[in-house]
Coordinates of N, CA and C in Angstrom, one line a residue:
X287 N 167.7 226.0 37.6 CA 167.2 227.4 37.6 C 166.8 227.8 39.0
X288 N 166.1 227.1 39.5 CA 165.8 227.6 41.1 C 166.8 227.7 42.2
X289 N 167.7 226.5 41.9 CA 168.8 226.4 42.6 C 169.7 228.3 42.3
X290 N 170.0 228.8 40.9 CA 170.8 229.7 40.7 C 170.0 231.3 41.1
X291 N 168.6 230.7 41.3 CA 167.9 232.4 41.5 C 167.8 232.4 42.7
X292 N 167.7 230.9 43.5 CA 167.9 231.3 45.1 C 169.2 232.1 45.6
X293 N 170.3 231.1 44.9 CA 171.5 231.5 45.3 C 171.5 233.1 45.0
X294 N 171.5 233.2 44.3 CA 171.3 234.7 43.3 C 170.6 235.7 44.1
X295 N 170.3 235.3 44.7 CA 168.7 236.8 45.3 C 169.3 237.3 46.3
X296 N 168.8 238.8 46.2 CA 169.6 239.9 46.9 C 168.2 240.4 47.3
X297 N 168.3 241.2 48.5 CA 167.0 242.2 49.0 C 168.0 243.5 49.6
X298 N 167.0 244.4 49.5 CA 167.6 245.8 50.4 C 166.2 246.0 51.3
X299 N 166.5 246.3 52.3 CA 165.2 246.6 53.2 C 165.1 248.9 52.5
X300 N 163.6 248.7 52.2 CA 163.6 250.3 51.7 C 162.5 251.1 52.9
X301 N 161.9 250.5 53.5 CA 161.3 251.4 54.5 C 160.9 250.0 55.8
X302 N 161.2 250.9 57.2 CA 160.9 250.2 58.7 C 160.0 251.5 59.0
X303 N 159.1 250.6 60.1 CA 158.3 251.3 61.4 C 158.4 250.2 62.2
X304 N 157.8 251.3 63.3 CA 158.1 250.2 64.6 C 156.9 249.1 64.1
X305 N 156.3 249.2 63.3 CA 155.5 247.3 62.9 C 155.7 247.0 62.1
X306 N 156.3 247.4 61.0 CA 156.3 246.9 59.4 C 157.9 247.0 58.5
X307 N 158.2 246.2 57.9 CA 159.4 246.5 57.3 C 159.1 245.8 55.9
X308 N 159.6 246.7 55.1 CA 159.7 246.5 53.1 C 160.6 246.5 52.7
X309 N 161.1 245.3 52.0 CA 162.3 244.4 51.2 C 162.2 244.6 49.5
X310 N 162.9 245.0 49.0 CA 162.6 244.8 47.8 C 163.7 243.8 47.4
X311 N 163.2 242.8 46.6 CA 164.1 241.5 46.2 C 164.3 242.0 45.2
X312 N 165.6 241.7 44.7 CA 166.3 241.3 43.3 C 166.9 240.0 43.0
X313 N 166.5 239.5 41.8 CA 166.6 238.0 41.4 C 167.8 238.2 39.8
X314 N 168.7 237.3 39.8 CA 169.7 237.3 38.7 C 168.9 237.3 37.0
X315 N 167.8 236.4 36.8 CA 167.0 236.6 35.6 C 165.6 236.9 35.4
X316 N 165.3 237.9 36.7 CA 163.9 238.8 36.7 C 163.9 240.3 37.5
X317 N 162.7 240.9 36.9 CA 163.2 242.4 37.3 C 161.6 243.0 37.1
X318 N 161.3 244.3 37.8 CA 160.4 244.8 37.5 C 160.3 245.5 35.9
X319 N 159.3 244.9 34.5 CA 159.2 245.6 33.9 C 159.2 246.9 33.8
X320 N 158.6 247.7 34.4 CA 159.0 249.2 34.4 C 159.7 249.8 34.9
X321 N 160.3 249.4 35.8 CA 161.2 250.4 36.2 C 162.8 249.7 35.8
X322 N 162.9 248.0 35.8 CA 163.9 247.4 35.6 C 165.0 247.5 36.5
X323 N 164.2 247.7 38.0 CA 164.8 247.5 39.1 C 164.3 246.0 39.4
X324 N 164.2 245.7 41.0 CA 163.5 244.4 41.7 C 162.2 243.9 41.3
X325 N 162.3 242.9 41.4 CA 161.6 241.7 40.4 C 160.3 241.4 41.6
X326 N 160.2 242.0 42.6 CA 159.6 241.9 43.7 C 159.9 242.5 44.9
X327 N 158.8 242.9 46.3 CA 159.1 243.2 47.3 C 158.5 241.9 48.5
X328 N 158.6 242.6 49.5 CA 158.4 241.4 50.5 C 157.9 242.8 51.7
X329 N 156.5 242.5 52.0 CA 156.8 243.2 53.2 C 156.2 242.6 54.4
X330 N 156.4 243.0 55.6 CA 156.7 241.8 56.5 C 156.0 243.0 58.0
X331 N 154.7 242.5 58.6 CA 154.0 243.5 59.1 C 154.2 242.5 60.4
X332 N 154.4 243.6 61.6 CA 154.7 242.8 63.0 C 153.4 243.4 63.8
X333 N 152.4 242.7 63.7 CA 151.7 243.0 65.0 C 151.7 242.3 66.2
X334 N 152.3 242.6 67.2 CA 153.0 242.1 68.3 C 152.0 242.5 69.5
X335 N 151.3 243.3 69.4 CA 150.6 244.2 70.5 C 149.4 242.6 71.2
X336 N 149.1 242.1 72.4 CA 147.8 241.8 72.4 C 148.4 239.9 73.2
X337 N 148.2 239.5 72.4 CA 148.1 237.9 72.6 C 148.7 237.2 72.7
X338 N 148.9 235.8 72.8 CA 150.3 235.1 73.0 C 150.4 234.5 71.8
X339 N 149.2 234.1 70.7 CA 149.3 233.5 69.3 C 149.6 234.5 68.4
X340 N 150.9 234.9 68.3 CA 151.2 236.4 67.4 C 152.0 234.9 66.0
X341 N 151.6 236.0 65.1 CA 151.2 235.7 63.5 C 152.5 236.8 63.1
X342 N 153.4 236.6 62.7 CA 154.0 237.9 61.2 C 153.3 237.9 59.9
X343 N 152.5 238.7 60.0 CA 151.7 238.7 58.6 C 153.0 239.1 57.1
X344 N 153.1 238.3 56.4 CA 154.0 238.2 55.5 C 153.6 238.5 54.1
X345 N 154.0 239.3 53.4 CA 153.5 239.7 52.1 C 154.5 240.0 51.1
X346 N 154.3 238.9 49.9 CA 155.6 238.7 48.8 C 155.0 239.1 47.6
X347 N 155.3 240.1 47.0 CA 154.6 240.3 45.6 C 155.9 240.4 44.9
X348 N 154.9 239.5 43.8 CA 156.5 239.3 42.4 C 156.2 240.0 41.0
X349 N 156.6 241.2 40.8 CA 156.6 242.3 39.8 C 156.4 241.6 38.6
X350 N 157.7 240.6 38.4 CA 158.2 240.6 36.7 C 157.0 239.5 36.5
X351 N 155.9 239.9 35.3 CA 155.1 239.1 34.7 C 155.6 237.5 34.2
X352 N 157.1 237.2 34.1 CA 157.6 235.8 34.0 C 157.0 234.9 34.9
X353 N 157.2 235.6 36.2 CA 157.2 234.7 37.2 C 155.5 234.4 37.7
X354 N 155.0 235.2 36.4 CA 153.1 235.0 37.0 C 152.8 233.5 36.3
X355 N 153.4 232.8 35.4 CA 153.2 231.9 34.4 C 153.4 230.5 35.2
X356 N 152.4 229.5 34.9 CA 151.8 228.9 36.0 C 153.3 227.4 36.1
X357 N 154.1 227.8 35.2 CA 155.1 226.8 34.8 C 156.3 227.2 35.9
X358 N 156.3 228.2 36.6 CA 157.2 229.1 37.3 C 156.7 228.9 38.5
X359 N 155.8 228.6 39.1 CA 155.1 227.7 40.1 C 156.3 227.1 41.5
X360 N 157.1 226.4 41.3 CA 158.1 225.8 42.0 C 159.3 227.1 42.6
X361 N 159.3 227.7 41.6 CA 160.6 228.9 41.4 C 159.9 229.8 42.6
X362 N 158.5 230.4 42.2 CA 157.8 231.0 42.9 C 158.0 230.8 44.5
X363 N 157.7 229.5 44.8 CA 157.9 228.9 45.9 C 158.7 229.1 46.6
X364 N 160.1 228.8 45.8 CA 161.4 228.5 46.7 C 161.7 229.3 47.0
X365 N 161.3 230.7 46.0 CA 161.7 231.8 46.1 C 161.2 232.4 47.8
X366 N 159.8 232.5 47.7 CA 159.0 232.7 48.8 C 159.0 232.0 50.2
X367 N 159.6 230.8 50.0 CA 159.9 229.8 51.2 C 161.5 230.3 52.0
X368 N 162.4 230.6 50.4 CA 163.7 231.1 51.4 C 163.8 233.1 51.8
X369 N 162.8 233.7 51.5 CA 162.4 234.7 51.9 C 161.9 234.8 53.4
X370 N 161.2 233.8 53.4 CA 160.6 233.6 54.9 C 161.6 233.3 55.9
X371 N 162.4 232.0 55.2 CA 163.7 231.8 56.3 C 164.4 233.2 56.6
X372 N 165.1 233.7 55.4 CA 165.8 234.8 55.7 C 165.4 236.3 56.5
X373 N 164.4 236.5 56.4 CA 164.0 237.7 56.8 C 163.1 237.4 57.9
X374 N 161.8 236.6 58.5 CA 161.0 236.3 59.2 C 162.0 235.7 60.3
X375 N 162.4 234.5 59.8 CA 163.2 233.4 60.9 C 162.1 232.6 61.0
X376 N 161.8 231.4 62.1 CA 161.5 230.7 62.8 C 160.2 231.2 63.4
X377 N 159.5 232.1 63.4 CA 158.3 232.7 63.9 C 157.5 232.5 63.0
X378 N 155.9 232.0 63.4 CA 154.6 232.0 63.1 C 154.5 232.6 62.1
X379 N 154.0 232.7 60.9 CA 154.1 233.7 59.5 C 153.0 233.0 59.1
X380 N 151.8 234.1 58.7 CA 150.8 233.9 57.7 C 151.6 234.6 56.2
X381 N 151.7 233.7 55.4 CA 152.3 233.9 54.4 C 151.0 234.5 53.0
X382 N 151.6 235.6 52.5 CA 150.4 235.9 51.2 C 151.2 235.9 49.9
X383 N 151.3 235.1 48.8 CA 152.1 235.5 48.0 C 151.1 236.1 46.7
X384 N 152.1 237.0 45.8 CA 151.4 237.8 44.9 C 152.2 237.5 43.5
X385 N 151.6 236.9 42.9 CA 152.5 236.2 41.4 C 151.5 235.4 40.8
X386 N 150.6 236.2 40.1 CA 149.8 236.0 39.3 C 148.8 234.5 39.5
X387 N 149.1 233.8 38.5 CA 148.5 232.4 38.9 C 149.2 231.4 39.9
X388 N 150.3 231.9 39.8 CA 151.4 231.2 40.8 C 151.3 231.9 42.2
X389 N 150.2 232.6 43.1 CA 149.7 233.2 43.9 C 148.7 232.1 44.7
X390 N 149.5 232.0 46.3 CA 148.7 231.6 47.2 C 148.9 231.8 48.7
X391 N 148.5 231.3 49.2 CA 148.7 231.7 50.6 C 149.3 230.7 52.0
X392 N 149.6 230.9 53.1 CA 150.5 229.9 53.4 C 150.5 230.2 54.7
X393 N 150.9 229.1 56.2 CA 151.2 229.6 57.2 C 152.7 228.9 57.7
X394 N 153.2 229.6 58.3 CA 154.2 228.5 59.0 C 154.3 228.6 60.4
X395 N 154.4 227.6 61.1 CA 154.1 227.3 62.8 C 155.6 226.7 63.0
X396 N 156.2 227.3 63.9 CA 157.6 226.9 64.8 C 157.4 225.9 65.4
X397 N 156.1 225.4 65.8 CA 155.9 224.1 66.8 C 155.6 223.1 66.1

């Protein structure tokens, strides 16, 4: 299953500024209950201004109530780990994820 919703997952970027850009993910067997569009967004805040230790503050919230269920935990993950590769890259990321009990927080360091 993780393997087919990685493969599976599509994003469209829906709003940029010069610091911030918003993804909305779509996954093959989840979706937002109300609207029964994307199952989640990703948004991805660049504050670049200031210091040499710059952070992409990273923010993944997962809509479909499936994926809040604490058994979805791994999916959650992969999900959120190859979001990071794809859209962040290789840069510093304070990671926040938003999926109920399967919700936590994360950093990644290039060095």
């Amino acid at each position: 299953m993780i393997e087919a919703e990685v493969a599976g997952m599509k994003f469209t970027k829906n709003f940029r500024s010069p610091t911030a850009e918003e993804w909305y993910v779509f996954l093959p067997g989840f979706h937002d209950p109300q609207t029964g569009g994307a199952a989640g967004k990703a948004i991805i805040h660049y504050d670049l201004f200031g210091n040499r230790e710059i952070f992409i503050n990273t923010t993944i919230i997962f809509d479909d109530p499936k994926l809040h269920h604490t058994q979805m935990h791994r999916l959650v993950y992969a999900l959120a780990d190859e979001l990071v590769n794809v859209l962040v890259g290789y840069a510093d990321t304070l990671l926040s994820v938003h999926s109920g009990s399967n919700s936590y927080q994360a950093e990644y360091k290039s060095s």
